[in-house]
PDB file of C-alpha atoms and ligand atoms in Angstrom:
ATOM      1  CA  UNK A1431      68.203  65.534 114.878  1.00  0.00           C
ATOM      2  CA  UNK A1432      69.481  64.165 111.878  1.00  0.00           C
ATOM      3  CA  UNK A1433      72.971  63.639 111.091  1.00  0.00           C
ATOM      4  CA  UNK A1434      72.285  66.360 108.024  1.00  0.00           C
ATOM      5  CA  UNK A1435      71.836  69.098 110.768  1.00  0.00           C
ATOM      6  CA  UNK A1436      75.083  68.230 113.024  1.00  0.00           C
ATOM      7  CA  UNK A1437      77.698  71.030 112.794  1.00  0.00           C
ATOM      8  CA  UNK A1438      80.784  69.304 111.922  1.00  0.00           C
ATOM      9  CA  UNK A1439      84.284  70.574 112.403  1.00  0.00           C
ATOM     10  CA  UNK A1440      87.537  69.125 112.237  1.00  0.00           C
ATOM     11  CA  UNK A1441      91.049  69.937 112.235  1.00  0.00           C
ATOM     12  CA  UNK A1442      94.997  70.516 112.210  1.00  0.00           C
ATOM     13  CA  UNK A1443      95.510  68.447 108.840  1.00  0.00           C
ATOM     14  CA  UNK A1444      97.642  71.699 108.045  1.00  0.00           C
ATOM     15  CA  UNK A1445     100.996  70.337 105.960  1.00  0.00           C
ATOM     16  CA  UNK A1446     102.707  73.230 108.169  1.00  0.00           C
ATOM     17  CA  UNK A1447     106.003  73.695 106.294  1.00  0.00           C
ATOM     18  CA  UNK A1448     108.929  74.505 108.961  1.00  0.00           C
ATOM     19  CA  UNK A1449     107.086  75.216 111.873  1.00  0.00           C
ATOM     20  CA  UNK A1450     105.537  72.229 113.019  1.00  0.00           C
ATOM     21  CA  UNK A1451     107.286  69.120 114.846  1.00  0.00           C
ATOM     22  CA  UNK A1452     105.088  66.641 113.374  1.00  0.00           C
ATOM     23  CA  UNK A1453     106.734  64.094 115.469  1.00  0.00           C
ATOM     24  CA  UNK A1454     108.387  63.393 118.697  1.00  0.00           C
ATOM     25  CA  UNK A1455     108.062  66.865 120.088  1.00  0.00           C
ATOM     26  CA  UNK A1456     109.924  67.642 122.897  1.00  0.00           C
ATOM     27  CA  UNK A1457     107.798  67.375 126.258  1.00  0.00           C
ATOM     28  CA  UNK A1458     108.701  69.491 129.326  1.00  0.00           C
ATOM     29  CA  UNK A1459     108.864  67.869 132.752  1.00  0.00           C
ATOM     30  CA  UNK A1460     106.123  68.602 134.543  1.00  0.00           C
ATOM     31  CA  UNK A1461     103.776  69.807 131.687  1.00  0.00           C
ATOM     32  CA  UNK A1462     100.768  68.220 131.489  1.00  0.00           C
ATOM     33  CA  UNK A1463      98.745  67.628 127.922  1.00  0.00           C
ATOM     34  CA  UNK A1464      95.618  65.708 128.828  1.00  0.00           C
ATOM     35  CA  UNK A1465      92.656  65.234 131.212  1.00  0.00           C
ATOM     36  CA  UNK A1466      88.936  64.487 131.689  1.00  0.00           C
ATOM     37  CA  UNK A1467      87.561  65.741 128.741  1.00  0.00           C
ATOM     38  CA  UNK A1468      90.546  68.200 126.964  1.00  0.00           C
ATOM     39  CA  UNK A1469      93.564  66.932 125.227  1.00  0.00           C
ATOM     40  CA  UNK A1470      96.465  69.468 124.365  1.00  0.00           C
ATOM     41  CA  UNK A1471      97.341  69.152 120.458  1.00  0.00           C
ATOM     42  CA  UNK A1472     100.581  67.599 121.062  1.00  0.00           C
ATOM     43  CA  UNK A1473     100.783  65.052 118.662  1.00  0.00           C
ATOM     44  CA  UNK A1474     101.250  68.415 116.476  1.00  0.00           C
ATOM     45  CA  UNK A1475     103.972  69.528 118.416  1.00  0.00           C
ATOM     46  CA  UNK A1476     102.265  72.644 120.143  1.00  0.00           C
ATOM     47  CA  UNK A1477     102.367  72.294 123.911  1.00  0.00           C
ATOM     48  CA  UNK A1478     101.329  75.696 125.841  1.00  0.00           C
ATOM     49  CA  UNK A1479      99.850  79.348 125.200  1.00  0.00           C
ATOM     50  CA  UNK A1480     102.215  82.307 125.169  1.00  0.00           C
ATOM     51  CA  UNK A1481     101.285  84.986 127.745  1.00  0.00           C
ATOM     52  CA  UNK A1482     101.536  87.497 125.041  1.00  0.00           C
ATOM     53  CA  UNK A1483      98.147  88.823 122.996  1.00  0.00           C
ATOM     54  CA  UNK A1484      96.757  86.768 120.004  1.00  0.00           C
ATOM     55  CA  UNK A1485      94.910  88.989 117.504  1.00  0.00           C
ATOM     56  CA  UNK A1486      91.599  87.432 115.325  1.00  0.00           C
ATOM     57  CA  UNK A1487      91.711  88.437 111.911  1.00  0.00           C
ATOM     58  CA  UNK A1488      89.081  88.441 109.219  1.00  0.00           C
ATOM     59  CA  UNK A1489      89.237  87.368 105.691  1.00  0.00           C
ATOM     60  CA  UNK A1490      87.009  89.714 103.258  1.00  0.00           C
ATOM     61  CA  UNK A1491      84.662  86.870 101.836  1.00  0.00           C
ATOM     62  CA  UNK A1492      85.264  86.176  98.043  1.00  0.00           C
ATOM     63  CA  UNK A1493      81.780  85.253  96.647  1.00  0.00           C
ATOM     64  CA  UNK A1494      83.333  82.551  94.128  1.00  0.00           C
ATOM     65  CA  UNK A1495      84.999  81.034  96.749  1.00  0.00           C
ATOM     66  CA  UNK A1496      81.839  81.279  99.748  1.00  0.00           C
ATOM     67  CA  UNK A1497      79.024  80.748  97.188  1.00  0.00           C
ATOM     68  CA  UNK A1498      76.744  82.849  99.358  1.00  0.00           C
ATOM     69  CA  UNK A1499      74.444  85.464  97.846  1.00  0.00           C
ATOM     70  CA  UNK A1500      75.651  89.105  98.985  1.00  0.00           C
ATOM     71  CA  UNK A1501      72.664  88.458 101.614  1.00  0.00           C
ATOM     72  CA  UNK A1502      74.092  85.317 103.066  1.00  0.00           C
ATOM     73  CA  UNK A1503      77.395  86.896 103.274  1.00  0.00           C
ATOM     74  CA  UNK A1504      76.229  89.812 105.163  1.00  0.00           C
ATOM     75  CA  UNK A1505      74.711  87.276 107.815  1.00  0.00           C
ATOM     76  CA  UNK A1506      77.502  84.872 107.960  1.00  0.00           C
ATOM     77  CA  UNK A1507      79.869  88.184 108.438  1.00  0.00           C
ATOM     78  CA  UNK A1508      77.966  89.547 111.219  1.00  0.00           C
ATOM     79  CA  UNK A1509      78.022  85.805 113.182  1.00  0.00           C
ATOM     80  CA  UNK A1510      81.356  85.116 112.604  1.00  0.00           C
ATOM     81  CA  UNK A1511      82.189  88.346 113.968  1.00  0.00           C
ATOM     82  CA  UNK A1512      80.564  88.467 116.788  1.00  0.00           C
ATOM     83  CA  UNK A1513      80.561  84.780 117.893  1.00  0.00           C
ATOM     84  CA  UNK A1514      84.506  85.658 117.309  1.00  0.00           C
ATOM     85  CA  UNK A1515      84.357  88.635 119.599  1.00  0.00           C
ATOM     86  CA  UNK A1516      82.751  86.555 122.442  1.00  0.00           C
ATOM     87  CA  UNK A1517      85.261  83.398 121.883  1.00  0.00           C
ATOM     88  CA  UNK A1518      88.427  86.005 122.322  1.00  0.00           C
ATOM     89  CA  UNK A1519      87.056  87.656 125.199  1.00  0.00           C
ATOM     90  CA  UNK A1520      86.199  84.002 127.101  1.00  0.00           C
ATOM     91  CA  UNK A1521      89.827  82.742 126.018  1.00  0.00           C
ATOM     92  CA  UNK A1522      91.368  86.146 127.437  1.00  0.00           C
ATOM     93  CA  UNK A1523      89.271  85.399 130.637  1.00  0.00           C
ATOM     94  CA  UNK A1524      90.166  82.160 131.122  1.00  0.00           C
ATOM     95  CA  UNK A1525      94.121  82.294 130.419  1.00  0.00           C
ATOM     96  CA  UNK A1526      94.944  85.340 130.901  1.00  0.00           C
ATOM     97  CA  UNK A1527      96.662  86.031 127.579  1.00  0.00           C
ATOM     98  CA  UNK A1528      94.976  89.156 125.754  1.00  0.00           C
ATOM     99  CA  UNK A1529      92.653  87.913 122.912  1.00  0.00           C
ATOM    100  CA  UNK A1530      90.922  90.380 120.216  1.00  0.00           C
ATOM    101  CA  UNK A1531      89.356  90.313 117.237  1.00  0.00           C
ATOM    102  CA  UNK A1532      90.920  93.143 114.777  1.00  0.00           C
ATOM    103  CA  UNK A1533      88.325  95.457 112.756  1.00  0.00           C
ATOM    104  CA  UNK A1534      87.952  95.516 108.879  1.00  0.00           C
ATOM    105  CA  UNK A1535      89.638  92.623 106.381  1.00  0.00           C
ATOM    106  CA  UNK A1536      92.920  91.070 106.460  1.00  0.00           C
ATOM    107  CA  UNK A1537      94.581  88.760 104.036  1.00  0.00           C
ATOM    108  CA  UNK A1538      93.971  84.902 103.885  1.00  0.00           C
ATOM    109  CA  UNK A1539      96.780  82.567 105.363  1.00  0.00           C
ATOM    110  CA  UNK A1540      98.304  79.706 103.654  1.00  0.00           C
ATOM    111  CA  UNK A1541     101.096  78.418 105.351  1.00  0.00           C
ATOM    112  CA  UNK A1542     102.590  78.504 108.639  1.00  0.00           C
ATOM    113  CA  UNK A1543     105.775  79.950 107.308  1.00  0.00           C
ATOM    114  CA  UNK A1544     104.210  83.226 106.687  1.00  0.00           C
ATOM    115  CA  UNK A1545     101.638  83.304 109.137  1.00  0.00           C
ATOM    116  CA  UNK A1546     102.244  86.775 111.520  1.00  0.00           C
ATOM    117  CA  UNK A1547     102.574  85.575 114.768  1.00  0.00           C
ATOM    118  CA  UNK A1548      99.875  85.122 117.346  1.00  0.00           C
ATOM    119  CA  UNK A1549      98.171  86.279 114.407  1.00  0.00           C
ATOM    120  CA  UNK A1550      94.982  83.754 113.884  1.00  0.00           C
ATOM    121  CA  UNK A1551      92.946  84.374 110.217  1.00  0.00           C
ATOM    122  CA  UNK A1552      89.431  83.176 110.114  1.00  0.00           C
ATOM    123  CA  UNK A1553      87.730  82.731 106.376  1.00  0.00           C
ATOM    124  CA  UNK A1554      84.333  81.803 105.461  1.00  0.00           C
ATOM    125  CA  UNK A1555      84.930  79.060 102.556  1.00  0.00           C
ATOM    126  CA  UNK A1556      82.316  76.461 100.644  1.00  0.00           C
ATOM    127  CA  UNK A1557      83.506  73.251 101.552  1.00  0.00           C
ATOM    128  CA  UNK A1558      87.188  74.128 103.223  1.00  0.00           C
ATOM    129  CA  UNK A1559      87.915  70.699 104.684  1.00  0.00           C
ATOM    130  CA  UNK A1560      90.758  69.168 103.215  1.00  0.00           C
ATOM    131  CA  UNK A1561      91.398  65.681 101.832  1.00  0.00           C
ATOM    132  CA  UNK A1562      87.642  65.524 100.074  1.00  0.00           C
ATOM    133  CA  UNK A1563      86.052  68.754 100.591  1.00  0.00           C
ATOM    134  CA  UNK A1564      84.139  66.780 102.890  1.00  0.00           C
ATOM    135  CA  UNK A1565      80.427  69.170 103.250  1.00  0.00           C
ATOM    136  CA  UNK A1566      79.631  70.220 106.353  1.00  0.00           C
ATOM    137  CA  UNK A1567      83.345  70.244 107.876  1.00  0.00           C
ATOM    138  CA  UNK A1568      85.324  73.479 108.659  1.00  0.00           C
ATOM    139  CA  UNK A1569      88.875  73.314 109.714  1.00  0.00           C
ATOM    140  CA  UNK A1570      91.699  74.669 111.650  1.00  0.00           C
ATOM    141  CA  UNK A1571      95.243  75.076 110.511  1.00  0.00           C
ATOM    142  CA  UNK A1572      97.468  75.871 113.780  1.00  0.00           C
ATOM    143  CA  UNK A1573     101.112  76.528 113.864  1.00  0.00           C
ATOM    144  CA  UNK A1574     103.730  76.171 116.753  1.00  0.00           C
ATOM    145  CA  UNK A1575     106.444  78.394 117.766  1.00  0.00           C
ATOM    146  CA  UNK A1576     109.651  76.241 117.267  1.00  0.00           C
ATOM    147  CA  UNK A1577     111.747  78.110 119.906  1.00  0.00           C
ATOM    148  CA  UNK A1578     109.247  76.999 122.451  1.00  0.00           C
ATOM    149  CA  UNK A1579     106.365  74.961 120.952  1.00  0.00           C
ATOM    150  CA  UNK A1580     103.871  77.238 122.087  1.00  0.00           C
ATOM    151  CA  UNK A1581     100.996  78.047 119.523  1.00  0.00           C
ATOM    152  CA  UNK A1582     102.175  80.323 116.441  1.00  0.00           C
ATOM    153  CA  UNK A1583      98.573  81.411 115.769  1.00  0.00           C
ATOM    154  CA  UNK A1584      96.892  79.731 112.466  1.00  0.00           C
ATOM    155  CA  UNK A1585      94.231  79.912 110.052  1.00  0.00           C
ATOM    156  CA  UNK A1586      90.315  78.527 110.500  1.00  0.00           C
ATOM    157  CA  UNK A1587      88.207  77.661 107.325  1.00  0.00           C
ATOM    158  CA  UNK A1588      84.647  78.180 108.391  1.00  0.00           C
ATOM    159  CA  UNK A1589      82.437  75.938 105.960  1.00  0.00           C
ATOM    160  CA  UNK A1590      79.955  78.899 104.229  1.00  0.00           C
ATOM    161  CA  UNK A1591      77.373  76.398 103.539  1.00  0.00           C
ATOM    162  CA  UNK A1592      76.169  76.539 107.189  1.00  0.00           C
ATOM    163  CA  UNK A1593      74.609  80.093 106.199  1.00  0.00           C
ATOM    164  CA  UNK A1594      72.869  78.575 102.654  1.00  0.00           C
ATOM    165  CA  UNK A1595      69.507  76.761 102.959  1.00  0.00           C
ATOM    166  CA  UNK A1596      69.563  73.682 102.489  1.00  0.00           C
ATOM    167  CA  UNK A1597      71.187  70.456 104.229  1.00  0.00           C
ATOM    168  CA  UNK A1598      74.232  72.187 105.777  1.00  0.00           C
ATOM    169  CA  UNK A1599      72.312  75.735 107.266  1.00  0.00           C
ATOM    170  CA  UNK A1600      72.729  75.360 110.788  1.00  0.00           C
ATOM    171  CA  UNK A1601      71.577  76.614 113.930  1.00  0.00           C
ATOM    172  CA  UNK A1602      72.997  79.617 115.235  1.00  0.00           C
ATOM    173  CA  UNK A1603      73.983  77.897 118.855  1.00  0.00           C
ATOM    174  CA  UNK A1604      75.929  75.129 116.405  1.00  0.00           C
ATOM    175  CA  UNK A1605      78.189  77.663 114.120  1.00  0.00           C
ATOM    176  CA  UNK A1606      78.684  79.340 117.637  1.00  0.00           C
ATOM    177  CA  UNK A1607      79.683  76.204 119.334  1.00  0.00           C
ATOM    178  CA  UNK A1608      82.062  75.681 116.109  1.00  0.00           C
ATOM    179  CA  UNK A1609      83.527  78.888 115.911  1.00  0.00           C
ATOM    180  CA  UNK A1610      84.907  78.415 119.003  1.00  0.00           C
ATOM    181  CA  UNK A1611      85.928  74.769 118.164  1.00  0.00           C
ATOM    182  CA  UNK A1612      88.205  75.666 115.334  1.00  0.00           C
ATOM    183  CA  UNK A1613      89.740  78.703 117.375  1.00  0.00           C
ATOM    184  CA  UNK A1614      90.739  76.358 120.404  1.00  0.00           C
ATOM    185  CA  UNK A1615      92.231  73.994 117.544  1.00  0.00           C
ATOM    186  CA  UNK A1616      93.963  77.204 116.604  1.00  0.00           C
ATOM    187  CA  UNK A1617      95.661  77.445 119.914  1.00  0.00           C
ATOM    188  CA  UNK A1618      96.423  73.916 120.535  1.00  0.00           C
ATOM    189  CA  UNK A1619      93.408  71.945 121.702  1.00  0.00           C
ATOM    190  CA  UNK A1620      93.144  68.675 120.623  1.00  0.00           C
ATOM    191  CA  UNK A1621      89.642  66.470 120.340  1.00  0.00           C
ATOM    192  CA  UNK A1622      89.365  64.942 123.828  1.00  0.00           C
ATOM    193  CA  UNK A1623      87.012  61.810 122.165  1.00  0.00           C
ATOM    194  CA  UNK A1624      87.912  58.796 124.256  1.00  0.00           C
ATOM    195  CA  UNK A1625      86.489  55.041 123.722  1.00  0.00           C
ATOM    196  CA  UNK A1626      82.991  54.982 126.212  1.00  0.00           C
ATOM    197  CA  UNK A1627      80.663  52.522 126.910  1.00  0.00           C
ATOM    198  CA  UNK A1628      80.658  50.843 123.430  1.00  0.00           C
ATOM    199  CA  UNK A1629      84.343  49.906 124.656  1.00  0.00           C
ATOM    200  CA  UNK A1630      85.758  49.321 121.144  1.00  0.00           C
ATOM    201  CA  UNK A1631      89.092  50.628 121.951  1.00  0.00           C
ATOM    202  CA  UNK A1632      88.291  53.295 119.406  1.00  0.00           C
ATOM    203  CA  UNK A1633      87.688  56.993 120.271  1.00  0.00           C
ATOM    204  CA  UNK A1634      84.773  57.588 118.144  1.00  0.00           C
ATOM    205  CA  UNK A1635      82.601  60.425 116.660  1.00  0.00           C
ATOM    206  CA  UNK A1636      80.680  62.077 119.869  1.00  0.00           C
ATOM    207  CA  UNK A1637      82.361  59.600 122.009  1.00  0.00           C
ATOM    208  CA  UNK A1638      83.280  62.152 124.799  1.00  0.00           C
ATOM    209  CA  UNK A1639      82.731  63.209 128.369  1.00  0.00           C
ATOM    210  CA  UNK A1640      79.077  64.116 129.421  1.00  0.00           C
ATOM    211  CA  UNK A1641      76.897  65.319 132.276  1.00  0.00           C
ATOM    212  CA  UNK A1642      73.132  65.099 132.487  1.00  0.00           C
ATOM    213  CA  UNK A1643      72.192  67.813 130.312  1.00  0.00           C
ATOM    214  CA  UNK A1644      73.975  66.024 127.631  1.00  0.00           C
ATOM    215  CA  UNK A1645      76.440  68.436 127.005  1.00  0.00           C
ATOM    216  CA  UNK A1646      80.158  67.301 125.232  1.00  0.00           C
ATOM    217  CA  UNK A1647      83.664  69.381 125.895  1.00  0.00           C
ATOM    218  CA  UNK A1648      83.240  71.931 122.746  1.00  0.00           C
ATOM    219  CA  UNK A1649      86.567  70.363 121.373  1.00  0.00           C
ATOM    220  CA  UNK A1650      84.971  66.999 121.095  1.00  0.00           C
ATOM    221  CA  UNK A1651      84.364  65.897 117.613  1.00  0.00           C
ATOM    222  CA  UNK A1652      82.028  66.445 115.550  1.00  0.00           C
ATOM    223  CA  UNK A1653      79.916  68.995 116.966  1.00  0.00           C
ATOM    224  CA  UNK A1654      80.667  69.650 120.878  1.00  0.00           C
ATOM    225  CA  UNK A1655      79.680  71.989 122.994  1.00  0.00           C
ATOM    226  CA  UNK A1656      76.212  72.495 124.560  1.00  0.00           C
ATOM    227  CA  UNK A1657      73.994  70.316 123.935  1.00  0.00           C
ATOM    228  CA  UNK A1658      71.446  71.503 121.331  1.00  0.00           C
ATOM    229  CA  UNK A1659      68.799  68.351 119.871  1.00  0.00           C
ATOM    230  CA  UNK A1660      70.844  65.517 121.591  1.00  0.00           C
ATOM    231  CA  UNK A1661      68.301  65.215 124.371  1.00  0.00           C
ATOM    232  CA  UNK A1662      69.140  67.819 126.459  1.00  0.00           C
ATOM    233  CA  UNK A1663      67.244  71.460 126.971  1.00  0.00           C
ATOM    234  CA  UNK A1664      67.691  74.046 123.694  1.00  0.00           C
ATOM    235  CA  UNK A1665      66.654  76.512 125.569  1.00  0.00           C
ATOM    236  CA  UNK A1666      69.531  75.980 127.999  1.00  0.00           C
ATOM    237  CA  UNK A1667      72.314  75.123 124.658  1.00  0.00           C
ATOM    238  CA  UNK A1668      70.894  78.653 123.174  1.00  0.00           C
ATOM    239  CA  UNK A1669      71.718  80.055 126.553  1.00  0.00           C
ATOM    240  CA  UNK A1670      75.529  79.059 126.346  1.00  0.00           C
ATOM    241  CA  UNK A1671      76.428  79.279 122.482  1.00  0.00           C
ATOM    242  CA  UNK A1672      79.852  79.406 121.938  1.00  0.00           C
ATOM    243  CA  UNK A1673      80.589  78.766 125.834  1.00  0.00           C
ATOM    244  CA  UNK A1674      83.899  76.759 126.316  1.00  0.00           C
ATOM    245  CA  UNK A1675      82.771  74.460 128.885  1.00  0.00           C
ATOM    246  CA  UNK A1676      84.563  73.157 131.866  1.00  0.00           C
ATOM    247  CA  UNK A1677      86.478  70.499 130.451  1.00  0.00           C
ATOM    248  CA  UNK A1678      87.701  73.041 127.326  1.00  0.00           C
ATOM    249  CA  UNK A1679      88.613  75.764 130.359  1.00  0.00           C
ATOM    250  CA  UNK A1680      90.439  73.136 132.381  1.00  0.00           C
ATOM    251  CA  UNK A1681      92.399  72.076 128.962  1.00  0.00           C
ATOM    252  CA  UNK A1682      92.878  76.094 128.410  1.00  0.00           C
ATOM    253  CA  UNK A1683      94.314  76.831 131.548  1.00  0.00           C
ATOM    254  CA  UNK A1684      96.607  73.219 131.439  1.00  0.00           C
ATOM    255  CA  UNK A1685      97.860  75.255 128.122  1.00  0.00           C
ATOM    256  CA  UNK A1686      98.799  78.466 129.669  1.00  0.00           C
ATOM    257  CA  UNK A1687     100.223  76.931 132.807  1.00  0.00           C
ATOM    258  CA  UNK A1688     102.633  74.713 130.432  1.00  0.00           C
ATOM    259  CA  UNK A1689     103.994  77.902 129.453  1.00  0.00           C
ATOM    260  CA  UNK A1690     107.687  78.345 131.003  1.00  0.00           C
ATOM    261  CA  UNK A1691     109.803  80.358 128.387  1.00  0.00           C
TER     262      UNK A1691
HETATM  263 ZN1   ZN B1874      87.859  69.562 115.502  1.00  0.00          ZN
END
């Protein structure tokens, strides 16, 4: 595979006015914000899931701003939406907090200050990632409660360029894998890279837990999840698209348990 075909995603560069501790957030005894392969987004001052529903909204696509054809956007609608669908019902599974996608079009977010809560917004943009507009990256904005730093709910840019032909169109099993990246940024993952075997003391692209069918924790960066053209079987990455793996439901869980007030 070449690096022109790799889904990338990114995240929580979100200058979140007011309602994120950007630094020394306040950790509860006994909470726990990393293991094998999941890392809670602490460093951003969220630290646990509320046990009350999140809702997944979607933004009505704006054709300057996606640069799709009405075509492409009619595609890219129907994958978000469903991939969306499947990525709330696995989160509600796994944590036990109610997750759902809401019908028809809601307006975009822009800043954590006026961001409903539990509410998460998910866009389809050309190029979202900012600094740079870097192609090929989508991003996550999450917020945090301040009253008990558990996530606020957010915003996801979803890069539209993944639906045009050309170097960015992408696999289905990638944008699904993606999708549910950006939402578990969302809700406070972190990317669990850690320095491997090159043992540079630098956590670096890919560089994340593995097993034998190659697979990566969905939050690692870029482009986790099962593994699709990294050596392992497609037929078997097709098979879980958009699956949170292990590592992603142990972090999951670890975020819900942290929950106290
Ligand atoms: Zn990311």
């Amino acid at each position: 595979m070449t690096m022109k075909k790799i889904a990338r995603s990114f995240g929580v560069l979100a200058a979140a006015a007011g309602l994120v501790a950007l630094s020394n957030p306040a950790y509860a005894a006994g909470d726990v914000y990393k293991g094998t392969g999941w890392r809670i987004l602490s460093g951003r001052g969220i630290q646990s899931l509320s046990p009350e529903p999140y809702v997944i909204k979607i933004v009505k696509p704006n054709a300057a701003a996606t640069k799709l054809t009405a075509a492409q956007t009619k595609k890219a609608e129907a994958k978000l939406r469903a991939q969306l669908k499947d990525t709330a019902a696995q989160l509600t599974s796994i944590t036990g907090t109610k997750f759902t996608v809401a019908g028809g079009y809601h307006p975009e977010q822009k800043a954590c200050t006026t961001t409903p809560r539990h509410t998460i917004t998910v866009g389809l943009k050309y190029r979202p990632f900012k600094p740079g507009n870097k192609p090929g990256f989508s991003q996550a904005f999450p917020c945090t409660a301040n009253s008990n730093k558990s996530a606020w709910g957010g915003w996801v840019w979803v890069d539209s360029e993944y639906w045009k032909p050309g170097d960015w169109s992408l696999h289905p099993t990638l944008i699904s894998n993606l999708v549910s990246h950006e939402v578990g940024h969302s809700i406070g993952l972190d990317h669990p890279n850690v320095d491997g075997s090159d043992a540079n003391n630098t956590a670096d692209p890919y560089e994340c837990v593995t097993n034998r069918y190659k697979d990566t924790p969905v939050m690692c960066s870029p482009n986790g999840g099962h593994a699709r053209g990294r050596g392992g079987t497609d037929a078997r990455a097709d098979k879980y698209a958009g699956q949170y793996t292990k590592w992603d439901i142990a972090g999951l869980k670890a975020l819900k348990a942290n929950f106290s007030r």
